[in-house]
Coordinates of C-alpha atoms and ligand atoms in Angstrom, one line a residue:
M6 CA -36.4 -30.9 -13.8
R7 CA -36.7 -28.0 -16.3
I8 CA -37.0 -23.9 -16.8
T9 CA -40.2 -23.1 -17.2
S10 CA -39.7 -19.7 -17.0
V11 CA -37.1 -16.7 -16.7
E12 CA -38.7 -13.5 -15.0
T13 CA -37.2 -10.0 -14.0
I14 CA -38.8 -8.3 -11.5
L15 CA -37.6 -4.3 -11.0
L16 CA -38.2 -3.2 -7.4
Q17 CA -38.1 0.9 -6.2
I18 CA -37.8 1.4 -2.3
P19 CA -37.2 4.6 -1.1
Y20 CA -34.2 5.4 1.1
D21 CA -32.7 7.9 3.1
I22 CA -28.6 8.1 3.8
G23 CA -29.5 10.5 7.1
G24 CA -28.1 13.8 4.6
G25 CA -25.9 14.6 2.8
P26 CA -26.5 14.2 -1.2
K27 CA -28.3 10.9 -2.1
A28 CA -26.2 8.6 -3.9
I29 CA -24.7 5.8 -4.9
A30 CA -21.7 5.7 -7.2
G31 CA -22.2 9.2 -8.4
H32 CA -25.9 8.9 -9.6
P33 CA -28.3 10.6 -7.8
A34 CA -31.3 8.8 -6.6
T35 CA -34.0 8.8 -4.2
M36 CA -35.0 5.3 -4.7
L37 CA -32.9 1.9 -4.5
N38 CA -32.8 -0.2 -7.5
I39 CA -33.3 -4.2 -6.8
L40 CA -33.1 -6.1 -9.8
L41 CA -34.4 -10.3 -9.0
V42 CA -34.6 -12.8 -10.8
R43 CA -36.6 -15.1 -11.1
I44 CA -36.1 -19.2 -12.8
Q45 CA -39.4 -21.3 -12.3
T46 CA -39.3 -24.9 -13.2
D47 CA -41.5 -27.7 -13.5
A48 CA -40.7 -29.8 -10.3
G49 CA -42.4 -26.6 -9.0
I50 CA -38.9 -25.2 -7.3
T51 CA -38.6 -21.0 -8.1
G52 CA -35.1 -19.8 -7.8
W53 CA -34.0 -16.0 -7.1
G54 CA -31.0 -14.5 -7.8
E55 CA -30.4 -10.4 -8.0
A56 CA -28.3 -9.3 -11.0
F57 CA -26.6 -5.3 -10.3
G58 CA -27.7 -3.2 -9.9
H59 CA -28.6 0.6 -8.9
A60 CA -28.2 3.1 -12.1
V61 CA -27.1 0.2 -14.5
A62 CA -30.6 -2.2 -13.5
P63 CA -32.7 -1.0 -16.7
A64 CA -29.8 -2.2 -18.8
T65 CA -29.1 -5.5 -16.9
K66 CA -32.9 -6.0 -17.2
L67 CA -32.8 -5.6 -20.9
V68 CA -30.0 -8.3 -21.2
I69 CA -31.5 -11.0 -19.0
D70 CA -35.1 -10.5 -21.0
N71 CA -33.6 -10.8 -24.5
M72 CA -30.2 -12.3 -24.6
I73 CA -30.3 -14.5 -22.2
A74 CA -33.8 -16.3 -20.8
P75 CA -34.7 -17.5 -24.3
M76 CA -31.5 -20.2 -23.8
L77 CA -32.8 -21.1 -20.6
I78 CA -36.3 -22.3 -21.3
G79 CA -36.4 -26.0 -21.3
R80 CA -33.0 -26.5 -19.7
D81 CA -31.8 -28.5 -16.6
P82 CA -31.7 -25.8 -14.4
T83 CA -29.1 -28.4 -12.1
D84 CA -26.4 -28.7 -14.8
I85 CA -25.2 -25.3 -13.3
T86 CA -21.6 -25.3 -14.2
A87 CA -22.4 -26.5 -18.2
L88 CA -25.3 -23.8 -18.6
M89 CA -22.8 -21.3 -17.7
S90 CA -20.7 -21.9 -19.4
E91 CA -22.9 -22.3 -23.2
V92 CA -24.2 -18.7 -21.4
N93 CA -21.0 -16.9 -21.0
R94 CA -19.5 -18.8 -24.5
N95 CA -22.9 -17.4 -26.5
L96 CA -22.8 -14.1 -24.9
H97 CA -18.8 -13.2 -25.6
L98 CA -18.7 -11.1 -28.3
F99 CA -20.6 -8.7 -26.7
G100 CA -19.1 -7.8 -24.3
R101 CA -17.1 -9.5 -21.1
N102 CA -17.8 -7.2 -18.4
G103 CA -20.8 -4.7 -17.6
P104 CA -24.6 -5.6 -18.5
L105 CA -24.4 -8.3 -19.6
V106 CA -22.5 -10.3 -16.9
Y107 CA -24.4 -8.6 -14.3
G108 CA -27.0 -10.6 -15.9
V109 CA -25.1 -13.9 -16.2
S110 CA -24.8 -13.6 -12.0
G111 CA -28.3 -12.8 -11.3
V112 CA -28.9 -16.0 -13.1
D113 CA -26.5 -17.9 -11.9
I114 CA -27.4 -17.3 -8.3
A115 CA -30.6 -18.1 -9.3
L116 CA -29.5 -21.6 -10.1
W117 CA -27.5 -22.2 -7.1
D118 CA -31.3 -21.6 -5.0
I119 CA -32.4 -24.1 -7.1
A120 CA -30.2 -26.6 -6.8
G121 CA -29.5 -26.0 -2.8
K122 CA -33.4 -26.0 -2.4
R123 CA -33.5 -28.9 -4.5
A124 CA -31.1 -30.7 -2.8
R125 CA -32.8 -29.6 0.5
L126 CA -29.4 -27.8 1.9
P127 CA -28.7 -23.8 2.3
L128 CA -26.4 -23.0 0.1
H129 CA -23.1 -23.1 2.2
A130 CA -23.4 -26.5 2.6
M131 CA -23.4 -27.4 -1.6
I132 CA -20.5 -24.6 -1.4
G133 CA -18.1 -26.8 0.8
G134 CA -20.0 -25.9 4.3
A135 CA -19.7 -23.0 6.8
V136 CA -16.3 -22.1 8.9
R137 CA -19.1 -19.4 11.5
K138 CA -22.8 -19.3 11.6
E139 CA -23.4 -15.4 12.5
L140 CA -20.8 -12.8 10.8
P141 CA -19.5 -9.0 11.4
V142 CA -21.2 -6.9 8.9
Y143 CA -19.8 -3.5 8.5
A144 CA -21.3 0.0 7.7
S145 CA -20.4 0.8 4.4
L146 CA -22.0 4.8 4.3
L147 CA -21.9 6.5 1.5
R148 CA -20.4 10.0 0.4
Y149 CA -21.3 12.7 2.5
G150 CA -18.7 15.1 1.4
E151 CA -19.4 17.2 4.4
T152 CA -18.6 17.4 8.4
S153 CA -22.2 17.3 10.4
A154 CA -23.9 14.5 7.8
L155 CA -21.1 12.1 8.2
E156 CA -19.6 12.8 12.3
K157 CA -23.4 12.5 13.0
N158 CA -23.6 9.2 11.1
L159 CA -20.3 7.6 12.0
R160 CA -21.7 8.2 15.6
L161 CA -25.0 6.6 15.0
A162 CA -23.2 3.8 12.8
A163 CA -20.7 3.3 16.2
E164 CA -23.1 3.2 18.5
Q165 CA -25.2 0.6 16.9
G166 CA -21.9 -1.7 17.3
Y167 CA -20.6 -1.8 14.0
R168 CA -16.9 -3.2 15.0
Y169 CA -16.1 -2.0 11.0
I170 CA -16.8 1.5 9.7
K171 CA -16.8 1.6 6.1
L172 CA -16.5 5.6 4.9
H173 CA -16.8 7.1 0.7
E174 CA -14.9 10.0 1.4
V175 CA -12.3 11.4 -1.2
N176 CA -11.8 14.3 1.5
P177 CA -8.7 14.1 3.6
D178 CA -10.3 16.5 6.6
L179 CA -13.3 14.0 7.2
I180 CA -11.1 11.3 6.8
E181 CA -9.1 12.8 9.4
M182 CA -11.7 13.8 11.2
S183 CA -13.9 10.4 10.7
R184 CA -10.9 8.2 12.9
D185 CA -11.1 11.2 15.3
V186 CA -14.5 10.5 15.9
L187 CA -14.3 6.5 16.2
G188 CA -11.3 6.5 18.0
P189 CA -8.8 3.4 17.6
D190 CA -10.7 0.9 18.6
I191 CA -13.3 0.5 15.1
E192 CA -11.8 -0.9 12.2
M193 CA -12.3 1.9 9.8
M194 CA -11.9 1.4 5.5
V195 CA -11.6 4.4 3.5
D196 CA -13.2 3.7 0.2
T197 CA -12.6 6.1 -2.5
N198 CA -13.7 4.8 -5.7
C199 CA -10.5 5.5 -8.1
P200 CA -10.5 9.0 -8.4
W201 CA -6.7 9.9 -8.3
T202 CA -3.5 9.4 -9.6
P203 CA -1.1 6.7 -9.1
A204 CA 1.0 10.3 -7.8
Q205 CA -2.2 11.7 -6.1
A206 CA -2.5 8.6 -4.5
C207 CA 0.7 7.9 -3.2
A208 CA 1.0 12.0 -1.4
M209 CA -2.7 11.0 -0.1
V210 CA -1.3 7.4 1.4
E211 CA 1.7 9.5 3.1
R212 CA -0.8 11.7 4.9
L213 CA -3.3 9.1 5.6
R214 CA -0.6 6.5 7.5
P215 CA -1.1 8.1 10.7
L216 CA -5.0 7.2 10.3
N217 CA -4.6 3.1 10.9
I218 CA -7.1 2.1 8.2
Y219 CA -7.8 -0.8 7.7
W220 CA -7.7 -0.9 4.0
L221 CA -7.8 1.7 1.4
E222 CA -10.2 0.5 -1.5
E223 CA -9.7 1.7 -4.8
P224 CA -7.2 4.7 -4.9
I225 CA -6.3 4.9 -8.2
W226 CA -8.0 5.8 -11.9
P227 CA -8.5 3.2 -14.1
P228 CA -9.4 0.3 -11.9
E229 CA -7.4 -1.6 -14.6
D230 CA -4.1 -0.3 -13.2
H231 CA -2.7 -2.8 -11.3
A232 CA 0.5 -2.5 -11.6
A233 CA 0.1 1.7 -10.0
M234 CA -1.9 -0.4 -7.0
A235 CA 0.9 -2.6 -7.5
R236 CA 3.4 0.2 -6.8
L237 CA 1.4 2.3 -4.3
R238 CA 0.8 -1.3 -2.4
A239 CA 4.6 -1.2 -2.0
K240 CA 4.6 1.8 0.6
G241 CA 2.5 -0.8 2.8
M242 CA -0.9 0.2 3.2
P243 CA -3.3 -2.6 3.1
L244 CA -5.0 -2.1 -0.5
S245 CA -8.4 -3.5 -1.7
A246 CA -9.9 -3.9 -4.8
G247 CA -11.8 -6.2 -7.5
E248 CA -15.7 -4.9 -7.6
N249 CA -15.2 -3.5 -10.8
A250 CA -13.3 -6.9 -12.3
G251 CA -14.7 -8.9 -14.9
G252 CA -14.1 -12.3 -14.0
L253 CA -12.0 -14.9 -12.3
H254 CA -8.9 -13.3 -15.5
D255 CA -9.0 -9.8 -14.5
F256 CA -8.4 -11.4 -10.4
R257 CA -6.0 -13.7 -12.1
K258 CA -3.9 -10.4 -13.7
M259 CA -4.6 -8.3 -10.5
F260 CA -3.2 -11.0 -8.8
E261 CA -0.2 -11.9 -10.4
V262 CA 1.6 -8.3 -9.6
G263 CA 0.0 -7.8 -6.8
A264 CA -2.0 -5.6 -6.4
V265 CA -3.7 -6.0 -3.5
D266 CA -4.2 -7.1 0.1
I267 CA -7.9 -7.9 -0.4
A268 CA -9.8 -9.2 -3.3
Q269 CA -13.5 -7.3 -3.6
P270 CA -15.3 -9.7 -5.8
S271 CA -19.2 -8.8 -6.4
V272 CA -21.5 -11.7 -6.8
T273 CA -24.4 -9.8 -8.8
K274 CA -21.6 -7.9 -11.3
I275 CA -18.8 -11.0 -11.7
G276 CA -20.7 -13.7 -12.9
G277 CA -22.6 -15.3 -9.6
I278 CA -21.3 -18.0 -7.6
T279 CA -19.5 -20.3 -10.0
E280 CA -17.6 -17.4 -10.7
A281 CA -17.0 -16.1 -6.9
L282 CA -16.1 -19.6 -5.9
K283 CA -13.5 -20.3 -8.6
I284 CA -11.7 -15.9 -7.4
N285 CA -11.5 -17.6 -4.0
A286 CA -9.6 -20.3 -4.5
V287 CA -7.2 -18.6 -6.6
A288 CA -7.0 -15.5 -4.3
E289 CA -6.2 -18.5 -1.7
S290 CA -3.6 -19.8 -3.9
F291 CA -1.7 -16.1 -4.7
G292 CA -2.2 -15.4 -0.5
V293 CA -5.1 -12.4 -1.2
R294 CA -7.9 -12.6 1.4
V295 CA -11.1 -12.0 -0.1
V296 CA -14.1 -9.3 1.4
P297 CA -17.2 -9.5 -1.2
H298 CA -18.1 -6.1 -2.5
C299 CA -21.7 -6.5 -1.8
A300 CA -23.6 -3.5 -2.6
Y301 CA -27.6 -4.6 -3.2
F302 CA -30.2 -6.3 -0.7
G303 CA -31.5 -9.2 -2.4
P304 CA -30.9 -12.7 -3.2
G305 CA -27.2 -11.1 -3.8
Y306 CA -26.2 -10.2 -0.4
L307 CA -27.8 -13.7 1.0
A308 CA -25.2 -15.3 -1.8
S309 CA -22.3 -13.2 -0.7
L310 CA -23.3 -14.3 3.4
H311 CA -23.1 -17.8 2.4
I312 CA -19.7 -17.2 0.3
A313 CA -18.1 -15.2 2.9
A314 CA -19.8 -17.9 5.5
C315 CA -17.3 -20.0 4.3
L316 CA -13.8 -18.6 3.6
E317 CA -11.1 -19.9 6.7
Q318 CA -10.4 -16.3 7.1
E319 CA -12.7 -14.1 8.6
A320 CA -14.7 -11.8 6.0
P321 CA -17.0 -8.5 7.7
L322 CA -20.6 -8.4 4.7
E323 CA -20.6 -5.2 3.3
R324 CA -23.9 -3.6 4.2
L325 CA -24.5 0.0 2.4
Y326 CA -25.4 2.5 5.7
M327 CA -28.9 3.9 5.0
N328 CA -32.0 3.4 5.6
L329 CA -35.0 1.3 3.4
E330 CA -38.5 2.5 3.9
T331 CA -39.3 -1.3 3.9
A332 CA -35.8 -4.0 4.8
P333 CA -36.0 -6.4 2.5
F334 CA -35.4 -10.0 3.3
S335 CA -35.4 -9.0 6.8
P336 CA -33.6 -10.0 9.9
F337 CA -30.3 -10.7 7.4
T338 CA -30.6 -7.3 6.0
L339 CA -30.8 -6.1 9.4
P340 CA -27.9 -6.6 11.0
R341 CA -27.9 -6.2 15.3
H342 CA -24.5 -4.9 17.2
G343 CA -22.9 -5.4 13.6
K344 CA -23.4 -8.7 13.5
T345 CA -26.1 -11.2 11.1
S346 CA -26.6 -14.7 11.4
V347 CA -25.9 -16.8 7.7
P348 CA -29.3 -18.6 6.7
Q349 CA -29.7 -21.8 7.5
E350 CA -32.9 -22.8 5.2
P351 CA -32.4 -24.8 1.6
G352 CA -30.9 -22.4 -0.8
L353 CA -30.6 -19.2 -0.3
G354 CA -31.9 -19.1 2.5
C355 CA -35.3 -16.6 2.1
D356 CA -37.4 -16.0 -0.3
P357 CA -38.5 -12.4 -1.4
D358 CA -42.4 -11.7 0.3
E359 CA -44.6 -11.6 -2.4
A360 CA -46.2 -8.9 -0.8
L361 CA -42.9 -6.5 -1.3
I362 CA -42.7 -7.0 -4.9
A363 CA -46.5 -5.9 -5.4
R364 CA -45.9 -2.9 -3.3
Y365 CA -42.4 -2.0 -4.6
R366 CA -42.5 -3.5 -8.3
V367 CA -42.3 -1.0 -11.3
N368 CA -41.3 -3.4 -14.4
Ligands
LIG10 MG1 -16.5 0.3 -3.0

């Protein structure tokens, strides 16, 4: 089998978060960017991947189209380890994080989709077997920054059956209010996206301690300051990080100093399924729990679902709490009662709908 084409497809789907400013990672937006990767073969098998994403999607698309795709044409797609090693080595001097690695990630996911389809096995069966057929999903609320929209969406998520709810707030008044709204029985996580100095983070942990936070995510700027995270972690609040790491060795450095309780590799950013599996193994060796980061709705979401289903310790899957004009890859991206099933069809288990591509493709 040989690769005959590698194509990127940028979709833009209107979305709404139910109030507050519309933004992802500080970037104002009303359209969700989804960057698909389609790899076709001479055997008639097509693989789908997803590369990160959101505001950086146009840059990632250029990388795949101009730098990665030419290396793949004519190659055997089932030789994933060797192929990814070659691509990574050829690209390394252009950067070991950011759009280059995001591009590699999207391609790697598509190659695993092909491998699963060729073997007629779902991805989870290719990577060791699912421990569970259904996963809890957590509602990952975006930052509202104000009381009324936050309260409304917290109540809505709880009514919809989510047992894990994550905030992206940094104002401690709003975080305290959220615990009051949710009550003691829903697990509440707080994702801050790297806002504080180590001293500010220490003070915040003291203030938030009574709220029984399930994990505090990326409290310190910059995300590379693993030593400061390790010192903060000594205060006893569970800390998580990893969505901004560049690969296996970034995670190893994080684990070696004891920076996190929970590692959050992001499959569309970290180098794909191949790299994510290595990180899972190293995390296990350090006694660190893995809960994948998953801020996307395409093949990356499906890959995260398969990977999380194979983890020994249950990992709730992240689902951005937003309404999309059309939900791609349903039913898997549409949790019911805070849960979603693990795909059982070969590969990732769900191809994109061609009509959806025709309607939302912009590039
Ligand atoms: Mg996060």
